[in-house]
Coordinates of C-alpha atoms in Angstrom, one line a residue:
X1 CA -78.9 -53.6 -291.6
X2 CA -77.9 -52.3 -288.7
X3 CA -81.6 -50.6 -286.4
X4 CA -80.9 -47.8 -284.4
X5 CA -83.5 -46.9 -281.0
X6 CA -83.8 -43.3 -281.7
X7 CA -83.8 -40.8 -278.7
X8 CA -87.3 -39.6 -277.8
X9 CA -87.6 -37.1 -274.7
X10 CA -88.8 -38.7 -271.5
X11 CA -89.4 -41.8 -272.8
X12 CA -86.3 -43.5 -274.0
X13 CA -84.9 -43.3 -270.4
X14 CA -82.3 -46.4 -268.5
X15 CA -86.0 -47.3 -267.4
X16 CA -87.8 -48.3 -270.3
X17 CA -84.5 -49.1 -272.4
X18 CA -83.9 -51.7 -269.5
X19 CA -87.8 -53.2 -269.9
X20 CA -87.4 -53.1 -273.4
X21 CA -84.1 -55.0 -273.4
X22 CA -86.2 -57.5 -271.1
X23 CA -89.2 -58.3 -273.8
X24 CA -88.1 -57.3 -277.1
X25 CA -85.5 -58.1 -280.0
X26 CA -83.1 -55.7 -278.8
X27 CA -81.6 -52.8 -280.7
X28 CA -77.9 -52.4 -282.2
X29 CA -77.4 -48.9 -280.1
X30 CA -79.6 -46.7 -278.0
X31 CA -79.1 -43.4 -277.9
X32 CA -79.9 -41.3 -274.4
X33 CA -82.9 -38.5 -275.1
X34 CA -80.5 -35.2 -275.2
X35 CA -78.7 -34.2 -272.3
X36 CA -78.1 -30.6 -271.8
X37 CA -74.6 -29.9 -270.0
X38 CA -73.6 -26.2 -268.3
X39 CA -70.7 -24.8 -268.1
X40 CA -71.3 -23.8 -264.2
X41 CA -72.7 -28.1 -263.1
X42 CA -72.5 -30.1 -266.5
X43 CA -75.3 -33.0 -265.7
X44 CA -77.8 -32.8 -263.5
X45 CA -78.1 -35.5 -261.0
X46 CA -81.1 -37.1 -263.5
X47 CA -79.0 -37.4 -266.3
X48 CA -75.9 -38.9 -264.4
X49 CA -77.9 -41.1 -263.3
X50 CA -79.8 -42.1 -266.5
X51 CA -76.7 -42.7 -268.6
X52 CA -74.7 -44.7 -265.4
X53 CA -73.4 -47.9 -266.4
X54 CA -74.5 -49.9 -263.9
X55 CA -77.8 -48.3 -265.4
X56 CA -77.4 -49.5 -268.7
X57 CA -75.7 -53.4 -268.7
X58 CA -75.7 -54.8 -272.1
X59 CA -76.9 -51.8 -274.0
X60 CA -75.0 -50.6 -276.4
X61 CA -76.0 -46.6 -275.5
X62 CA -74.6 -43.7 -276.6
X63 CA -74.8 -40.1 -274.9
X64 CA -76.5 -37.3 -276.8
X65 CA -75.2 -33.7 -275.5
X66 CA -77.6 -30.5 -276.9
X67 CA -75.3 -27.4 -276.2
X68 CA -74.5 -24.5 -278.4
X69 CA -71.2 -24.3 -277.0
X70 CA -68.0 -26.2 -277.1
X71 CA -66.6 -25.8 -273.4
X72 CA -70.0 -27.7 -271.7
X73 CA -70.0 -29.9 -274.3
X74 CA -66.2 -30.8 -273.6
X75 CA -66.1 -30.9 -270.2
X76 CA -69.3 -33.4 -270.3
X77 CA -67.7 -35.6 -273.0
X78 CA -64.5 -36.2 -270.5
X79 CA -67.3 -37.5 -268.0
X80 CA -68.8 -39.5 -270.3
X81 CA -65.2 -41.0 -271.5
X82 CA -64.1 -41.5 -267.6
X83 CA -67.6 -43.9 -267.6
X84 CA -66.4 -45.6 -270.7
X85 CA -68.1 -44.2 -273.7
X86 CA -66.1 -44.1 -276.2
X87 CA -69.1 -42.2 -278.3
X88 CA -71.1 -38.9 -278.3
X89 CA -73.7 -37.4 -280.1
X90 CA -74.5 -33.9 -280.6
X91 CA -78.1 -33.1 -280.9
X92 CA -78.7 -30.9 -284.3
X93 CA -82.6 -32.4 -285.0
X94 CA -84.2 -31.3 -282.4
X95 CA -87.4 -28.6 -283.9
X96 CA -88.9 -28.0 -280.4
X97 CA -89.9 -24.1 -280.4
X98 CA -88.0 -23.7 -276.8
X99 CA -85.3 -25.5 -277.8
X100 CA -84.6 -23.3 -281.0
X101 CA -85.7 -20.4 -279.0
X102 CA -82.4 -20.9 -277.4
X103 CA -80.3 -21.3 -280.6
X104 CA -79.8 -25.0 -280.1
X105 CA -81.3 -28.0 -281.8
X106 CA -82.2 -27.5 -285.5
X107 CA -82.0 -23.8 -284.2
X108 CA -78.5 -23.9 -284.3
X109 CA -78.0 -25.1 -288.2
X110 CA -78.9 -21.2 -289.0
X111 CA -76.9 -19.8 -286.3
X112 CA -73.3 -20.2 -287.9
X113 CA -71.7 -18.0 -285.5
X114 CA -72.2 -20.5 -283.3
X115 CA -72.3 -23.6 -285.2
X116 CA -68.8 -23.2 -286.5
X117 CA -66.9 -22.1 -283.2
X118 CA -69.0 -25.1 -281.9
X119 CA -68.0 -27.6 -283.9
X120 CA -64.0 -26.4 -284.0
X121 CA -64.3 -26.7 -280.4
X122 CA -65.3 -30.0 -279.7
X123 CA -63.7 -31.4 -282.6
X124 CA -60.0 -29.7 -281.9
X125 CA -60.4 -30.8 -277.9
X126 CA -61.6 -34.3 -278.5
X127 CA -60.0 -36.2 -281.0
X128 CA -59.6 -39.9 -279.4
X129 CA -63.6 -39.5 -278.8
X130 CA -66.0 -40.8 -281.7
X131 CA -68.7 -37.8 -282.3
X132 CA -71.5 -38.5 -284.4
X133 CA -74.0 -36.0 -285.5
X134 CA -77.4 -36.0 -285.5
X135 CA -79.2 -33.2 -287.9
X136 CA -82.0 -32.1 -290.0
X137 CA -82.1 -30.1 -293.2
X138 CA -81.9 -26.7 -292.2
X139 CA -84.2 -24.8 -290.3
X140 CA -86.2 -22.5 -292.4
X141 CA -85.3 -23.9 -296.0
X142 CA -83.7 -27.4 -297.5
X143 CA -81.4 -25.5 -299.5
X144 CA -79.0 -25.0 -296.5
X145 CA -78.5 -28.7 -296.6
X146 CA -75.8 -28.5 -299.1
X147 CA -73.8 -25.8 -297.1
X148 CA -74.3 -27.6 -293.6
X149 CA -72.9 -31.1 -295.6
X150 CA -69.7 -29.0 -296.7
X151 CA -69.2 -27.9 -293.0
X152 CA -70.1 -31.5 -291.7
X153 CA -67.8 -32.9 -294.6
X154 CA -64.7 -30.8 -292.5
X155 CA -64.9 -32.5 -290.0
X156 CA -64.2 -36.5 -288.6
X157 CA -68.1 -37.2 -288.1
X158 CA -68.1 -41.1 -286.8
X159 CA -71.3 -41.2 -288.3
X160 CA -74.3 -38.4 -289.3
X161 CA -78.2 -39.6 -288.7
X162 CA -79.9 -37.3 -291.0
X163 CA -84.1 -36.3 -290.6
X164 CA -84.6 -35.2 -294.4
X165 CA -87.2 -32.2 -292.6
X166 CA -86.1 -29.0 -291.8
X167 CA -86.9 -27.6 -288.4
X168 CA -90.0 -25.8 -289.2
X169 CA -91.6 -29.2 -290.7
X170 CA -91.8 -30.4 -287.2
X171 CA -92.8 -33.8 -288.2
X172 CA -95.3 -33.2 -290.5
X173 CA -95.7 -33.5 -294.2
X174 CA -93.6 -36.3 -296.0
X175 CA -90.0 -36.8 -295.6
X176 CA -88.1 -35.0 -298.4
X177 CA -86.1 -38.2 -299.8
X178 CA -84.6 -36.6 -302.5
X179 CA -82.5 -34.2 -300.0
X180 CA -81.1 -37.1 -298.2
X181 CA -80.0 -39.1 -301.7
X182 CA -78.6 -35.3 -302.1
X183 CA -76.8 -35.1 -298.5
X184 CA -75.7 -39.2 -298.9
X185 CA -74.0 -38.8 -302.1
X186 CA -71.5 -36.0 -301.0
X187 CA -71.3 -37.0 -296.7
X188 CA -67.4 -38.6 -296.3
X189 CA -68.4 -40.3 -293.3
X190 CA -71.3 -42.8 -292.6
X191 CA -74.5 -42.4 -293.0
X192 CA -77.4 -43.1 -291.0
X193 CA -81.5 -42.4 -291.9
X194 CA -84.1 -41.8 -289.6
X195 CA -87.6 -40.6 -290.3
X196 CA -91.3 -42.0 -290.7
X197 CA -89.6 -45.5 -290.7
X198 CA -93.3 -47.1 -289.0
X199 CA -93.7 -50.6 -290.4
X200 CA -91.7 -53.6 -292.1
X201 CA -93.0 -52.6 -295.4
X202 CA -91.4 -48.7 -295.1
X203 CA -88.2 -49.9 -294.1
X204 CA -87.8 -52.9 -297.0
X205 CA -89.2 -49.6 -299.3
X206 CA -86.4 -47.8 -297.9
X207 CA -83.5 -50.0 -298.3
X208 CA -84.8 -50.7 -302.1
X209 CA -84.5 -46.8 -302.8
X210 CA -81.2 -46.6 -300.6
X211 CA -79.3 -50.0 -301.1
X212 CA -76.0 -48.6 -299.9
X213 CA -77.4 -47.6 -296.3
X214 CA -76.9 -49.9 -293.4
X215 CA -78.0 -47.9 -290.7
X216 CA -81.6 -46.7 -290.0
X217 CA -83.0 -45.5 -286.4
X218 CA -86.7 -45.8 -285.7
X219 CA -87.9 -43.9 -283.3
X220 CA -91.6 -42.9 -282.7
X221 CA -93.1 -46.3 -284.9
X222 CA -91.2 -48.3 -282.2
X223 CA -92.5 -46.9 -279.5
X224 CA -96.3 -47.8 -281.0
X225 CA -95.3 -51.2 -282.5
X226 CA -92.6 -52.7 -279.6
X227 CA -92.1 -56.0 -281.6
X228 CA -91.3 -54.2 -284.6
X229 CA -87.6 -54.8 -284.5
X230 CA -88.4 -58.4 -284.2
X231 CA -90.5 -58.5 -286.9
X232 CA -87.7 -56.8 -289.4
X233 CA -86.2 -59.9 -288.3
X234 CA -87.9 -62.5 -289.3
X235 CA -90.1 -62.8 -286.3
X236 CA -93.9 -63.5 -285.8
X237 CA -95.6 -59.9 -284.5
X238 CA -95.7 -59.6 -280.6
X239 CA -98.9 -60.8 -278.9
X240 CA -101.1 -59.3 -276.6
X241 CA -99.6 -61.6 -273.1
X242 CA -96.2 -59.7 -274.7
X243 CA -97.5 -56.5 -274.7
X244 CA -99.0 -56.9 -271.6
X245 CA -96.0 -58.2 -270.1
X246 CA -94.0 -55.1 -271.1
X247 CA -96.7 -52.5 -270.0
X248 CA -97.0 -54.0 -266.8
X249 CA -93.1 -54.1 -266.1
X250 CA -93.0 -50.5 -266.9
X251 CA -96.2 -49.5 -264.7
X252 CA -94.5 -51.1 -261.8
X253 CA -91.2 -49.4 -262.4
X254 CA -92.7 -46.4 -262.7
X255 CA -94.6 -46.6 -259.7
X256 CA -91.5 -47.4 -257.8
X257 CA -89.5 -45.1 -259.1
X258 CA -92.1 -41.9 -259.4
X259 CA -93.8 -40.3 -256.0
X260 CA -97.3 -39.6 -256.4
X261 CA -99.8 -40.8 -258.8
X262 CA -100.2 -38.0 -261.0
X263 CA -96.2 -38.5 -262.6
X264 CA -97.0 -42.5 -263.0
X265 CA -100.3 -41.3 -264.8
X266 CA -98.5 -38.8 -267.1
X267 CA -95.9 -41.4 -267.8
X268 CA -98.5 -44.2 -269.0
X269 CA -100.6 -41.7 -271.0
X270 CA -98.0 -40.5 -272.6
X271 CA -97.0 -44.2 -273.7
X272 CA -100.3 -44.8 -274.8
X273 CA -100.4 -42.0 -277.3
X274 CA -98.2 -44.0 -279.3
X275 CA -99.4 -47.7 -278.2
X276 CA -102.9 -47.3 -279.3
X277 CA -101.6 -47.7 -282.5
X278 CA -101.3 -51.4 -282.1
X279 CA -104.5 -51.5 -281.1
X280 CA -108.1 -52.2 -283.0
X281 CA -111.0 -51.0 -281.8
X282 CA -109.8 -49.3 -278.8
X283 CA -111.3 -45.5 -279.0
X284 CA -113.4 -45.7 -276.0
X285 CA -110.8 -47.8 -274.2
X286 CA -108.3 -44.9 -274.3
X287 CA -110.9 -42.5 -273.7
X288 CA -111.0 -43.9 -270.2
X289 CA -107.2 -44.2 -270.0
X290 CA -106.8 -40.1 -270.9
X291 CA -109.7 -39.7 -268.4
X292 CA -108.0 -41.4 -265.4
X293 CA -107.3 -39.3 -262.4
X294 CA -106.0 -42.2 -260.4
X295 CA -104.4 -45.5 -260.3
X296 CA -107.4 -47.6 -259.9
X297 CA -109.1 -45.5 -262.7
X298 CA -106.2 -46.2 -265.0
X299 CA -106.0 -50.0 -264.0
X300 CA -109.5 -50.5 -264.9
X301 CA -109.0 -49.1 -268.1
X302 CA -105.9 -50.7 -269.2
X303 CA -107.8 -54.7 -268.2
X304 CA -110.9 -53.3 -270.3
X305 CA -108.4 -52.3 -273.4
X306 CA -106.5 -55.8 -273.3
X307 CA -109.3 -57.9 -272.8
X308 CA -111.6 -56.2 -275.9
X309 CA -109.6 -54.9 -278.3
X310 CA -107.6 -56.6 -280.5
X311 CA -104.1 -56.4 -281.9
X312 CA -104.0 -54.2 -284.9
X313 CA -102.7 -55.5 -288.1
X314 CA -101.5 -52.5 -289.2
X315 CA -99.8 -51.0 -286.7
X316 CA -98.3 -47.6 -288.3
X317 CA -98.1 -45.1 -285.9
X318 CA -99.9 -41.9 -287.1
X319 CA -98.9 -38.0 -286.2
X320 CA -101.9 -36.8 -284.0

C-alpha cells in the first residue's frame, strides 16, 4: 500500500511537511494545498515559494493547480516542469462555497462548458507531463459520477484520487463506497481513495472491501493522529515527548516565519482543532488554548494540556 499526505489548505504547507518529514514515518507523496494560477501573474510569490525545491528536499511533492481554465493552468505547469516536477494535479474535490462560487473545485464537475475545454486544453498542450486528477462525485447528485468517469476515461489520467461525496456533502454523512467500487471498476487509469480514512482499523477495513487498490491518501485523520502512518506500519503509536517534539518545532517555525502574534495563534489553534483528537481528557485544556490572546497565554496552556492529559487510545478524528 502505497499512503498518500492529502492536501489540506493552510496546513500542509513546505513548513509543516518539512517538520513532519523530521518526526514522523514519512509519506510516499505530498501533495501542495491547491494553488490557483492567473493568466495575467501565474503564482503568487507564496506559492513559488512553498512548492521551491530547495523547499521541499526529499519529499516526494506534487503541485496541485485549481483553475477553470486551460491557458493558466499551462503556463503554470511549464514552471513547475522547469523546477523538475514531472507531475501535476488538478484540483476537482474541493466543496468550499467560494471556491464553487467561482465554478472551480467540485463546482466545476457540473460546469461542462468548462470542464471539457479544460481538460482538452491541458491534456493536448502537455503530453510529456504526468496529470493526475483529484475529484469527487459530482456536485449536486452521485449519478453524474458515471458521466464524469466516461470523460475522465478519455483522457491519459496518471492517476485519479476519488472522495466518493459529492460537493454538497461537504464532509459529512458517510462516504458512499458503493460509488467508488462503481467509478473503480470502469477508471482505465489508476486509482487512488481518499476519504474518512482516520485509524489503522478503517484503512485494513478498507483494503479488505477494495483488495485491488494500492493507493489511499489520508488527510484530516493525519493531521489529528501524526504517528498514524507509522502505526499502518507496524510501529508502536507516537508518545507524548514525540508529539511534543513536533508541536514545538512547528511553534518555533511559525514564530519565525509569521510577524505578529495573532497569525502564530491562528496557526496553532487551527492545528489543535484536529490534535485534540489524540488527546484524553483535554476539554478544559483547549478551552484555554482557543481562549489565548497571546503567546504566553497559549504557552501556558499548551504545558498544562501535555502534562495532564493523556494520550488518547482512540484517536479518530471527528467532524466538528
Amino acid at each position: 500500500m502505497r499512503y498518500y499526505f492529502a492536501p489540506l489548505e493552510g496546513i500542509t504547507n513546505a513548513l509543516y511537511r518539512n517538520a513532519w518529514r523530521a518526526q514522523f514515518s514519512p509519506a510516499d507523496r505530498y501533495f501542495t494545498p491547491f494553488l490557483t494560477p492567473t493568466e495575467s501573474r501565474g503564482l503568487n510569490t507564496k506559492e513559488l515559494r512553498d512548492v521551491q525545491p530547495e523547499c521541499n528536499r526529499g519529499i516526494d511533492l506534487v503541485p496541485q493547480l485549481l483553475t477553470n481554465r486551460p491557458e493558466p493552468f499551462i503556463a503554470t505547469a511549464r514552471k513547475l516542469q522547469q523546477l523538475g516536477y514531472a507531475e501535476v494535479n488538478l484540483n476537482l474535490g474541493c466543496p468550499s462555497g467560494t471556491v464553487v462560487a467561482k465554478r472551480k473545485g467540485s463546482g466545476l464537475l457540473a460546469e461542462w462548458d468548462l470542464l471539457e475545454p479544460l481538460l482538452d486544453g491541458i491534456f493536448n498542450a502537455l503530453p510529456d507531463l504526468r496529470i493526475s486528477i483529484k475529484t469527487r462525485l459530482g456536485k449536486d447528485d452521485p449519478e453524474e459520477f458515471p458521466e464524469l468517469m466516461e470523460l475522465y476515461n478519455r483522457y491519459p489520467v496518471s492517476e485519479l484520487i476519488i472522495h466518493p461525496r459529492i460537493q454538497r456533502d461537504f464532509y459529512r454523512g458517510p462516504v458512499r463506497t458503493a460509488w467508488f467500487a462503481q467509478g473503480l471498476a470502469v477508471a482505465k487509469m489508476p486509482v487512488c481513495y481518499n476519504g474518512d480514512l482516520f485509524t489503522s482499523e478503517d484503512v485494513a477495513a478498507f483494503h479488505r472491501q477494495f483488495p485491488t487498490v494500492e493507493r489511499v491518501m489520508l488527510g484530516r485523520g493525519l493531521i489529528a493522529n501524526p504517528g498514524l502512518l507509522g502505526e499502518l506500519r507496524g510501529e508502536a503509536p507516537i508518545g507524548k515527548a514525540q508529539f511534543r517534539a513536533f508541536h514545538d518545532r512547528l511553534y518555533r517555525d511559525y514564530r519565525a516565519a509569521l510577524h505578529g502574534e495573532k497569525p502564530v495563534l491562528h496557526k496553532m489553534k487551527e492545528l489543535w482543532s484536529y490534535w485534540q483528537a489524540s488527546f484524553a481528557g483535554c476539554e478544559k485544556a483547549m478551552k484555554r488554548i482557543r481562549k489565548a490572546q497571546h503567546l504566553a497565554e497559549y504557552e501556558s496552556a499548551v504545558d498544562w494540556l501535555f502534562a495532564a492529559c493523556p494520550l488518547a487510545e482512540d484517536r479518530r478524528f471527528v467532524q466538528k
